[in-house]
Coordinates of C-alpha atoms in Angstrom, one line a residue:
Chain A
R19 CA -80.0 -6.0 33.1
A20 CA -78.4 -3.4 35.3
R21 CA -77.0 -0.4 33.6
E22 CA -73.2 -0.2 33.6
V23 CA -71.6 2.1 36.1
L24 CA -71.4 5.6 34.7
A25 CA -67.9 7.1 35.1
T26 CA -65.2 8.4 32.8
P27 CA -62.4 6.0 31.8
G28 CA -60.0 8.0 34.1
V29 CA -62.3 7.7 37.1
R30 CA -62.7 4.0 36.5
K31 CA -58.9 3.6 36.4
F32 CA -58.6 5.6 39.6
A33 CA -61.0 3.3 41.4
R34 CA -59.3 0.2 40.0
E35 CA -55.9 1.4 41.2
S36 CA -57.4 2.3 44.6
G37 CA -58.7 -1.2 44.9
I38 CA -62.3 -0.1 44.8
D39 CA -65.1 -1.9 43.1
I40 CA -66.7 1.1 41.4
G41 CA -70.0 -0.7 41.4
R42 CA -70.2 -0.1 45.2
V43 CA -69.7 3.7 44.9
K44 CA -72.7 5.9 45.0
G45 CA -72.4 8.4 42.1
T46 CA -73.4 12.0 42.8
G47 CA -73.0 13.2 39.2
A48 CA -75.6 13.5 36.4
N49 CA -77.5 10.2 36.0
G50 CA -75.7 8.8 39.0
K51 CA -72.3 9.3 37.4
V52 CA -69.4 8.4 39.7
T53 CA -66.9 11.2 40.0
R54 CA -63.3 11.0 41.3
E55 CA -64.5 12.7 44.5
D56 CA -67.2 10.1 44.9
V57 CA -64.5 7.4 44.9
E58 CA -62.4 9.4 47.4
K59 CA -65.3 9.8 49.7
F60 CA -66.1 6.1 49.4
M61 CA -62.6 5.3 50.5
Q62 CA -63.2 7.4 53.6
G63 CA -66.4 5.4 54.4
G64 CA -69.0 7.6 52.6
N65 CA -71.0 7.2 49.3
Q66 CA -71.7 3.6 49.8
V67 CA -74.4 2.1 47.5
T68 CA -77.2 0.8 49.7
A69 CA -78.1 -2.7 48.6
Chain B
M8 CA -32.0 -31.2 21.9
V9 CA -28.9 -29.4 20.8
V10 CA -26.0 -30.0 23.2
G11 CA -24.8 -26.9 25.0
E12 CA -27.9 -25.0 23.9
F13 CA -27.9 -21.5 25.3
T14 CA -31.0 -20.5 27.3
E15 CA -31.9 -16.9 27.3
E16 CA -33.6 -15.3 30.3
V17 CA -36.2 -12.7 29.6
D18 CA -38.8 -10.9 31.8
V19 CA -41.5 -10.8 29.1
L20 CA -41.6 -12.9 25.9
V21 CA -44.1 -11.5 23.4
V22 CA -45.1 -14.0 20.7
G23 CA -46.4 -12.2 17.6
A24 CA -45.6 -8.6 16.5
G25 CA -49.0 -7.5 15.3
P26 CA -50.9 -4.5 16.7
G27 CA -51.5 -6.4 19.9
G28 CA -48.0 -7.8 20.3
Y29 CA -45.9 -4.8 19.5
V30 CA -48.0 -2.4 21.6
A31 CA -47.8 -4.9 24.5
A32 CA -44.0 -5.1 24.0
I33 CA -43.6 -1.3 24.1
R34 CA -45.8 -0.9 27.2
A35 CA -44.0 -3.7 29.0
A36 CA -40.7 -2.1 28.2
Q37 CA -42.0 1.3 29.4
L38 CA -42.7 -0.3 32.7
G39 CA -39.1 -1.5 33.0
K40 CA -39.3 -5.0 31.7
N41 CA -36.7 -6.7 29.7
V42 CA -38.7 -7.7 26.6
T43 CA -38.2 -10.0 23.7
I44 CA -40.6 -10.1 20.8
V45 CA -40.7 -13.0 18.3
D46 CA -42.6 -13.1 15.0
K47 CA -42.3 -15.8 12.4
A48 CA -42.7 -13.4 9.6
E49 CA -42.5 -9.7 10.0
L50 CA -43.0 -6.7 12.4
G51 CA -46.5 -5.3 12.3
G52 CA -48.3 -8.5 11.8
V53 CA -51.3 -9.0 9.6
C54 CA -52.6 -5.4 10.1
L55 CA -49.5 -3.7 8.8
N56 CA -48.4 -6.2 6.2
R57 CA -51.5 -8.0 4.9
G58 CA -54.5 -6.3 6.4
C59 CA -55.5 -2.8 7.5
I60 CA -52.7 -0.7 6.1
P61 CA -52.3 -2.2 2.6
S62 CA -56.1 -2.5 2.1
K63 CA -56.5 1.1 3.0
A64 CA -53.8 2.2 0.7
L65 CA -55.5 0.3 -2.2
I66 CA -58.9 1.7 -1.2
S67 CA -57.4 5.2 -1.3
A68 CA -55.8 4.7 -4.7
A69 CA -59.1 3.2 -6.1
H70 CA -61.0 6.2 -4.7
H71 CA -58.6 8.7 -6.5
Y72 CA -58.8 6.7 -9.7
E73 CA -62.6 6.7 -9.5
A74 CA -62.8 10.4 -8.9
A75 CA -60.4 11.1 -11.7
K76 CA -62.1 8.7 -14.2
E77 CA -65.8 9.1 -13.6
E78 CA -66.2 12.8 -14.0
T79 CA -68.0 12.7 -10.6
F80 CA -67.0 16.3 -9.9
P81 CA -68.8 19.0 -11.8
G82 CA -66.5 21.0 -14.0
I83 CA -63.5 18.8 -13.7
A84 CA -62.6 17.1 -17.0
T85 CA -60.9 13.7 -16.7
T86 CA -58.2 11.9 -18.5
A87 CA -57.4 9.2 -15.9
S88 CA -55.1 6.3 -16.6
L89 CA -54.1 3.5 -14.3
D90 CA -50.7 2.0 -13.8
F91 CA -51.6 -0.7 -11.3
A92 CA -48.0 -1.9 -10.9
K93 CA -47.1 1.6 -9.7
V94 CA -50.1 1.6 -7.3
Q95 CA -48.8 -1.7 -5.9
E96 CA -45.3 -0.3 -5.6
W97 CA -46.6 2.8 -3.7
K98 CA -48.7 0.5 -1.4
Q99 CA -45.6 -1.3 -0.5
T100 CA -43.8 1.9 0.4
V101 CA -46.7 2.7 2.7
V102 CA -46.4 -0.8 4.3
D103 CA -42.6 -0.4 4.5
K104 CA -42.9 3.0 6.2
M105 CA -45.2 1.6 8.8
T106 CA -43.3 -1.5 9.6
G107 CA -40.1 0.5 9.6
G108 CA -41.7 2.7 12.2
V109 CA -42.4 -0.3 14.4
K110 CA -38.8 -1.4 14.0
T111 CA -37.7 2.0 15.2
L112 CA -40.1 1.8 18.1
M113 CA -38.7 -1.6 19.1
K114 CA -35.2 -0.3 19.0
G115 CA -36.0 2.9 20.8
N116 CA -37.7 0.9 23.6
K117 CA -34.7 -1.5 23.8
I118 CA -36.8 -4.5 22.8
T119 CA -35.1 -7.5 21.4
V120 CA -36.7 -8.6 18.1
M121 CA -36.3 -12.2 16.9
E122 CA -37.6 -13.8 13.8
G123 CA -38.7 -17.4 14.2
E124 CA -41.4 -19.8 15.3
V125 CA -42.2 -20.3 18.9
F126 CA -43.0 -23.7 20.5
F127 CA -43.7 -23.9 24.2
T128 CA -41.7 -26.6 26.0
G129 CA -43.0 -25.8 29.5
A130 CA -44.9 -23.4 31.6
N131 CA -42.1 -20.9 31.5
E132 CA -40.1 -22.0 28.6
A133 CA -40.2 -21.9 24.8
R134 CA -38.0 -22.7 21.8
V135 CA -37.6 -20.2 19.1
V136 CA -36.8 -21.9 15.8
T137 CA -35.3 -19.7 13.1
E138 CA -34.3 -20.8 9.7
Y139 CA -30.8 -21.7 10.9
E140 CA -31.0 -22.4 14.6
G141 CA -33.0 -23.0 17.7
K142 CA -32.9 -21.0 20.9
K143 CA -34.4 -21.7 24.2
I144 CA -36.0 -18.9 26.1
H145 CA -36.9 -18.9 29.8
F146 CA -39.5 -16.3 30.5
Q147 CA -41.1 -14.8 33.6
D148 CA -44.2 -13.9 31.8
C149 CA -45.4 -14.3 28.2
I150 CA -47.9 -12.4 26.1
L151 CA -49.4 -14.5 23.3
A152 CA -50.5 -12.4 20.3
T153 CA -50.3 -14.9 17.4
G154 CA -53.3 -13.4 15.6
S155 CA -55.4 -15.2 13.0
R156 CA -55.3 -16.4 9.4
P157 CA -57.9 -16.6 6.6
I158 CA -60.3 -19.5 6.8
E159 CA -60.0 -21.9 3.9
L160 CA -63.2 -23.6 2.7
R161 CA -62.9 -27.3 2.1
A162 CA -64.8 -26.9 -1.1
L163 CA -62.6 -24.1 -2.3
P164 CA -59.1 -24.8 -1.4
F165 CA -56.6 -22.0 -1.9
S166 CA -54.6 -22.3 -5.1
K167 CA -53.2 -20.1 -7.8
R168 CA -56.7 -18.8 -8.6
V169 CA -58.5 -19.3 -5.4
I170 CA -57.0 -16.7 -3.1
S171 CA -57.2 -15.2 0.3
S172 CA -57.1 -11.5 1.2
T173 CA -53.3 -11.7 1.4
E174 CA -53.0 -12.5 -2.3
A175 CA -55.8 -10.1 -3.2
L176 CA -53.9 -7.2 -1.8
S177 CA -50.8 -8.0 -4.0
L178 CA -52.3 -8.9 -7.4
P179 CA -49.8 -7.8 -10.1
E180 CA -52.7 -6.5 -12.3
V181 CA -56.3 -5.6 -12.0
P182 CA -58.2 -8.8 -12.7
E183 CA -60.8 -8.6 -15.5
R184 CA -63.2 -10.6 -13.4
L185 CA -63.1 -11.2 -9.7
V186 CA -65.5 -13.4 -7.6
V187 CA -65.6 -12.6 -3.9
V188 CA -67.0 -15.4 -1.7
G189 CA -68.1 -13.8 1.6
G190 CA -69.7 -10.4 1.8
G191 CA -68.3 -9.4 5.2
Y192 CA -66.2 -6.2 5.6
I193 CA -63.0 -7.6 4.1
G194 CA -64.8 -9.0 1.1
I195 CA -66.7 -5.8 0.5
E196 CA -63.7 -3.5 0.9
L197 CA -61.6 -5.5 -1.5
G198 CA -64.5 -6.2 -3.9
Q199 CA -65.5 -2.6 -4.1
T200 CA -61.9 -1.5 -4.6
Y201 CA -61.3 -3.8 -7.5
A202 CA -64.7 -2.8 -9.0
K203 CA -63.4 0.8 -8.9
F204 CA -60.2 -0.3 -10.6
G205 CA -62.3 -1.8 -13.3
S206 CA -62.8 -5.5 -12.5
K207 CA -66.1 -7.1 -13.1
V208 CA -66.9 -8.2 -9.5
T209 CA -69.4 -10.8 -8.3
I210 CA -70.1 -11.2 -4.6
V211 CA -71.4 -14.5 -3.3
E212 CA -72.7 -14.3 0.3
G213 CA -74.2 -17.1 2.2
L214 CA -76.4 -15.0 4.4
D215 CA -79.4 -13.0 3.4
S216 CA -77.5 -9.7 3.2
I217 CA -73.9 -8.4 2.7
L218 CA -72.3 -6.8 5.8
S219 CA -74.9 -8.7 7.8
V220 CA -73.6 -7.6 11.3
F221 CA -74.8 -4.1 10.5
D222 CA -78.4 -2.8 10.2
A223 CA -79.8 -3.1 6.7
Q224 CA -80.6 0.6 6.7
L225 CA -76.9 1.3 7.2
T226 CA -75.7 -0.9 4.4
R227 CA -78.2 0.2 1.7
L228 CA -76.0 3.0 0.4
V229 CA -73.1 0.6 0.0
T230 CA -75.2 -1.9 -1.9
R231 CA -76.4 1.0 -4.1
N232 CA -72.8 2.1 -4.9
L233 CA -71.7 -1.5 -5.6
K234 CA -74.5 -1.8 -8.1
K235 CA -73.4 1.4 -9.7
Y236 CA -70.1 -0.3 -10.3
N237 CA -71.9 -3.2 -11.9
V238 CA -71.1 -5.6 -9.1
D239 CA -73.4 -8.6 -9.0
I240 CA -74.5 -9.5 -5.5
H241 CA -75.8 -13.0 -4.8
T242 CA -77.1 -13.4 -1.2
G243 CA -78.4 -16.6 0.4
A244 CA -75.8 -18.2 -1.9
L245 CA -73.7 -21.3 -1.0
A246 CA -70.4 -21.9 -2.7
Q247 CA -70.2 -25.5 -3.9
S248 CA -67.1 -26.0 -5.8
V249 CA -64.5 -24.5 -8.1
Q250 CA -63.0 -25.7 -11.3
E251 CA -59.7 -24.2 -12.3
D252 CA -57.8 -24.2 -15.5
E253 CA -54.7 -22.3 -16.8
N254 CA -56.4 -19.0 -17.3
S255 CA -59.6 -18.9 -15.3
V256 CA -61.5 -20.4 -12.4
T257 CA -65.3 -21.2 -12.4
L258 CA -67.3 -21.1 -9.1
T259 CA -70.4 -23.2 -8.8
F260 CA -72.8 -21.9 -6.1
K261 CA -76.4 -22.6 -5.1
V262 CA -79.1 -20.0 -4.5
K263 CA -82.1 -21.9 -3.0
D264 CA -82.2 -24.9 -5.2
E265 CA -80.9 -23.2 -8.3
E266 CA -77.3 -24.0 -9.3
K267 CA -75.3 -21.1 -10.8
T268 CA -71.8 -20.7 -12.1
V269 CA -69.5 -17.7 -12.6
T270 CA -66.2 -17.6 -14.2
A271 CA -63.4 -15.3 -13.3
D272 CA -59.7 -14.7 -13.1
Y273 CA -59.7 -15.2 -9.4
V274 CA -62.1 -16.4 -6.6
L275 CA -61.3 -14.4 -3.4
V276 CA -62.4 -16.3 -0.3
T277 CA -63.2 -14.0 2.6
V278 CA -65.5 -16.0 4.9
G279 CA -63.7 -15.3 8.1
R280 CA -60.5 -15.8 10.0
R281 CA -59.4 -18.5 12.4
P282 CA -57.1 -18.0 15.5
N283 CA -53.5 -19.1 15.3
T284 CA -53.6 -21.2 18.4
D285 CA -52.6 -24.5 16.9
E286 CA -49.0 -25.8 16.5
I287 CA -47.4 -23.6 19.1
G288 CA -47.4 -26.1 22.0
L289 CA -50.1 -24.6 24.2
D290 CA -50.6 -27.9 25.9
A291 CA -47.0 -28.0 27.1
A292 CA -47.5 -24.4 28.3
G293 CA -50.6 -25.3 30.3
V294 CA -52.7 -22.9 28.3
K295 CA -56.3 -24.2 27.9
L296 CA -58.2 -23.7 24.7
G297 CA -61.8 -22.7 24.7
E298 CA -64.4 -22.9 22.0
K299 CA -63.5 -22.4 18.3
G300 CA -59.8 -22.5 19.1
L301 CA -60.0 -19.2 21.1
I302 CA -58.2 -18.9 24.4
E303 CA -60.3 -18.0 27.4
V304 CA -58.8 -15.2 29.5
D305 CA -59.7 -13.2 32.6
S306 CA -60.2 -9.5 32.8
Q307 CA -56.4 -9.0 32.7
C308 CA -56.0 -11.2 29.6
R309 CA -54.5 -14.0 31.8
T310 CA -54.8 -17.6 30.5
S311 CA -55.1 -20.7 32.6
N312 CA -51.3 -20.4 33.0
P313 CA -51.0 -17.4 35.3
H314 CA -47.8 -16.3 33.7
I315 CA -49.1 -16.5 30.1
Y316 CA -51.5 -13.8 28.8
A317 CA -53.3 -13.8 25.5
I318 CA -54.6 -10.9 23.5
G319 CA -56.1 -10.0 20.1
D320 CA -57.6 -12.3 17.6
I321 CA -56.9 -15.4 19.6
V322 CA -59.2 -14.4 22.5
P323 CA -63.0 -13.9 22.3
G324 CA -64.5 -10.6 21.1
A325 CA -64.3 -8.6 17.9
A326 CA -61.2 -9.4 15.8
L327 CA -60.1 -5.8 15.5
A328 CA -56.6 -4.3 15.6
H329 CA -57.6 -1.6 18.1
K330 CA -59.0 -4.2 20.5
A331 CA -55.8 -6.2 20.2
S332 CA -53.6 -3.1 21.0
Y333 CA -55.9 -2.2 24.0
E334 CA -55.6 -5.6 25.4
G335 CA -51.8 -5.6 24.8
K336 CA -51.5 -2.6 27.1
V337 CA -53.7 -4.2 29.8
A338 CA -51.6 -7.5 29.7
A339 CA -48.3 -5.6 29.9
E340 CA -49.5 -3.5 32.8
A341 CA -50.9 -6.5 34.6
I342 CA -47.5 -8.1 34.3
A343 CA -45.9 -5.1 35.8
G344 CA -48.2 -5.4 38.8
K345 CA -50.7 -2.7 37.8
A346 CA -54.4 -3.0 38.5
S347 CA -55.3 -2.7 34.8
T348 CA -58.3 -4.6 33.5
V349 CA -60.1 -4.8 30.2
D350 CA -62.7 -2.1 30.9
Y351 CA -64.4 -0.4 28.0
R352 CA -68.0 0.6 27.4
C353 CA -67.7 0.4 23.6
I354 CA -65.4 -0.5 20.7
P355 CA -65.8 1.3 17.4
A356 CA -66.1 -0.8 14.2
V357 CA -65.3 0.7 10.8
V358 CA -65.9 -0.6 7.3
F359 CA -63.9 1.3 4.6
S360 CA -66.6 0.8 2.0
D361 CA -67.9 3.5 -0.2
P362 CA -69.4 5.3 1.6
E363 CA -67.7 4.4 4.9
I364 CA -69.6 2.8 7.7
A365 CA -68.7 3.3 11.3
T366 CA -70.6 2.2 14.5
V367 CA -70.0 2.3 18.2
G368 CA -72.1 1.2 21.1
V369 CA -75.4 -0.5 20.5
S370 CA -77.8 -0.4 17.6
E371 CA -81.3 1.0 18.0
D372 CA -82.9 -2.5 18.4
E373 CA -80.3 -3.5 20.9
A374 CA -80.8 -0.3 22.8
K375 CA -84.5 -0.9 23.0
K376 CA -83.9 -4.3 24.4
Q377 CA -81.4 -3.1 27.0
Y378 CA -82.8 0.3 28.0
G379 CA -86.5 0.3 27.0
E380 CA -87.4 3.6 25.5
V381 CA -84.9 5.3 23.4
S382 CA -84.4 8.7 21.6
V383 CA -83.0 8.6 18.2
G384 CA -81.4 11.6 16.4
R385 CA -80.6 11.2 12.7
F386 CA -79.1 13.9 10.6
P387 CA -78.4 13.7 6.8
Y388 CA -75.1 14.6 5.2
A389 CA -77.2 16.4 2.6
A390 CA -78.1 19.1 5.1
N391 CA -74.4 19.8 6.1
G392 CA -72.5 22.6 4.4
R393 CA -69.1 20.9 4.4
A394 CA -70.5 17.6 2.9
T395 CA -72.3 19.6 0.2
A396 CA -69.0 21.5 -0.6
L397 CA -67.2 18.1 -0.7
N398 CA -69.9 16.9 -3.2
A399 CA -70.4 14.0 -0.9
T400 CA -73.9 14.3 0.4
D401 CA -74.8 10.6 0.8
G402 CA -75.2 9.3 4.3
Y403 CA -76.3 10.2 7.8
V404 CA -75.3 10.3 11.5
K405 CA -77.6 8.5 13.8
L406 CA -77.4 8.8 17.6
I407 CA -79.2 6.4 20.0
A408 CA -79.8 7.5 23.6
E409 CA -81.6 6.2 26.6
K410 CA -84.8 8.2 26.6
E411 CA -85.1 8.9 30.3
S412 CA -81.6 10.0 30.9
G413 CA -80.5 11.1 27.5
L414 CA -77.4 9.0 27.9
L415 CA -75.7 8.3 24.5
V416 CA -75.5 4.5 24.1
G417 CA -74.9 4.0 20.4
A418 CA -74.0 5.8 17.2
Q419 CA -74.0 4.8 13.5
V420 CA -72.4 6.8 10.8
I421 CA -72.5 6.2 7.1
G422 CA -70.9 8.7 4.7
V423 CA -67.6 10.2 3.9
E424 CA -65.1 10.3 6.8
A425 CA -67.5 8.2 9.0
S426 CA -64.3 6.4 10.2
N427 CA -63.1 9.7 11.7
L428 CA -66.4 11.0 12.9
I429 CA -66.9 7.9 15.1
A430 CA -64.0 8.8 17.4
E431 CA -66.0 11.7 19.0
L432 CA -68.9 9.4 19.6
G433 CA -66.8 6.7 21.2
L434 CA -65.4 9.3 23.6
A435 CA -68.9 10.5 24.4
I436 CA -70.1 7.0 25.3
E437 CA -67.0 6.4 27.4
M438 CA -67.5 9.7 29.2
S439 CA -71.2 8.9 29.9
A440 CA -72.2 11.9 27.9
T441 CA -75.8 12.7 27.1
L442 CA -77.3 14.0 23.9
E443 CA -77.4 17.4 25.5
D444 CA -73.6 17.2 26.3
V445 CA -72.9 16.6 22.6
A446 CA -75.4 19.3 21.4
L447 CA -74.0 21.9 23.7
T448 CA -70.4 21.3 22.5
I449 CA -69.4 23.9 19.8
H450 CA -68.4 22.1 16.7
A451 CA -66.3 24.0 14.1
H452 CA -68.2 25.3 11.0
P453 CA -68.2 24.2 8.3
T454 CA -67.1 20.6 9.2
L455 CA -68.5 17.2 9.0
G456 CA -68.2 17.1 12.8
E457 CA -71.3 19.4 12.9
L458 CA -73.3 16.4 11.7
V459 CA -72.8 14.9 15.2
M460 CA -73.9 18.0 17.0
E461 CA -77.0 18.4 14.7
A462 CA -77.9 14.7 15.2
A463 CA -77.8 15.3 18.9
E464 CA -80.2 18.3 18.5
V465 CA -82.5 16.1 16.4
G466 CA -82.5 13.6 19.3
L467 CA -83.5 16.3 21.6
G468 CA -86.2 17.5 19.3
S469 CA -84.7 20.8 18.4
P470 CA -82.7 20.6 15.2
I471 CA -81.6 23.8 13.6
H472 CA -80.7 22.8 10.1
I473 CA -83.6 20.5 9.3
V474 CA -87.2 21.0 10.1
A475 CA -88.4 19.1 13.1
K476 CA -91.2 16.7 12.4

């Protein structure tokens, strides 16, 4: 099974409230952890997870 | 139908004032909703009145009594005596303080509190029946938090001497002999408590081990301590029947094909809890029931009626107070239009046995299944300075991490204050911390918290206070 998305509870909330499915955000942190900046970049069209 | 019955309009009706319900009510009020909360009995629900709080109060009293009585501490002479009526009185003051606190919180958040039973009469409508009157409530949204109640076994119907956890928490005196049917966490907590108060306790468990949801390695110390208190444990034992007379009750049970009996003052039945989803008119409300009387909900705790939410023991998942409170906040926020969802990586579980057991995340076996290779770091209380100074050296902290990344995925603690140590580990898992993150965090010395840091070092293969294998 795929590993859960790594991100702190606060970042997960930020993504939710921004209407972003955090599973689609490419994480740049340790072990692919998604940071708040990653979510922000995703909203601007970057950091997309390639299928 | 009462003529001229007054219908009250509320934004949010919360049904049930347990840890799910009252937290939901507060969060909804914080978000600007006009909230009414109804409970048929009292504020605080099972947890505060007949569960978590009174049981922990009795456990605490039993612990102090044991410490004073058993000369467990070198150099401390003991002359302990027990006034159980006073212990019960004190326990009640603890309960009253906590429920009084909830009352104050309701008032402070301008939440209307009603005592009565709720029956739904429509998708947005309910009747609240109190002892003297009925009242109709029209709600925009509703949060169902009706909780659970003890399961009654058909072969062992509740009576004067066949009791549930509720009665066991309020016994007027320490029973000479107590039989506990069901060796789950409630049975073990109460059984061990009365054993410390001096009861001769017998535990009858249907499965092959007590506390069977936990690893056998984890529960071994609890079993050992129960035996120290002369507790008889029968596993693989099926309760058959009870025979009750004026002064005692005899339980017949079967182990394999052998029939056994045990006579006691009380038989305490703690075989599980069932959701309170019957007799509240869920049909009329358009709320569908799933398996085992539980209500299926979406990630915002919404039921099949989009304006009715359900939280706590009546929805699937662990029946734990902290899960109910969490869901209460999610439901209230969803009602207020927020994007909140149930989104956690782990929920800690604690048994207030002696020693305490606390777990969070996955077990070692589960981690192997999910993540393949794992690193395990285990550190004993006996090598910790604070534990030694506390004269409480039984137990260990065990951390389980994904081998490749070092990500912490599970933790198990058995030992004194395990219930508090687990908080850091829950945070670490939620934060996607690695063993290294934990090991590099400076923990105060001398504290039990250092056990966590050292266990992480063991997992990394570089322990300081034990010799690496």
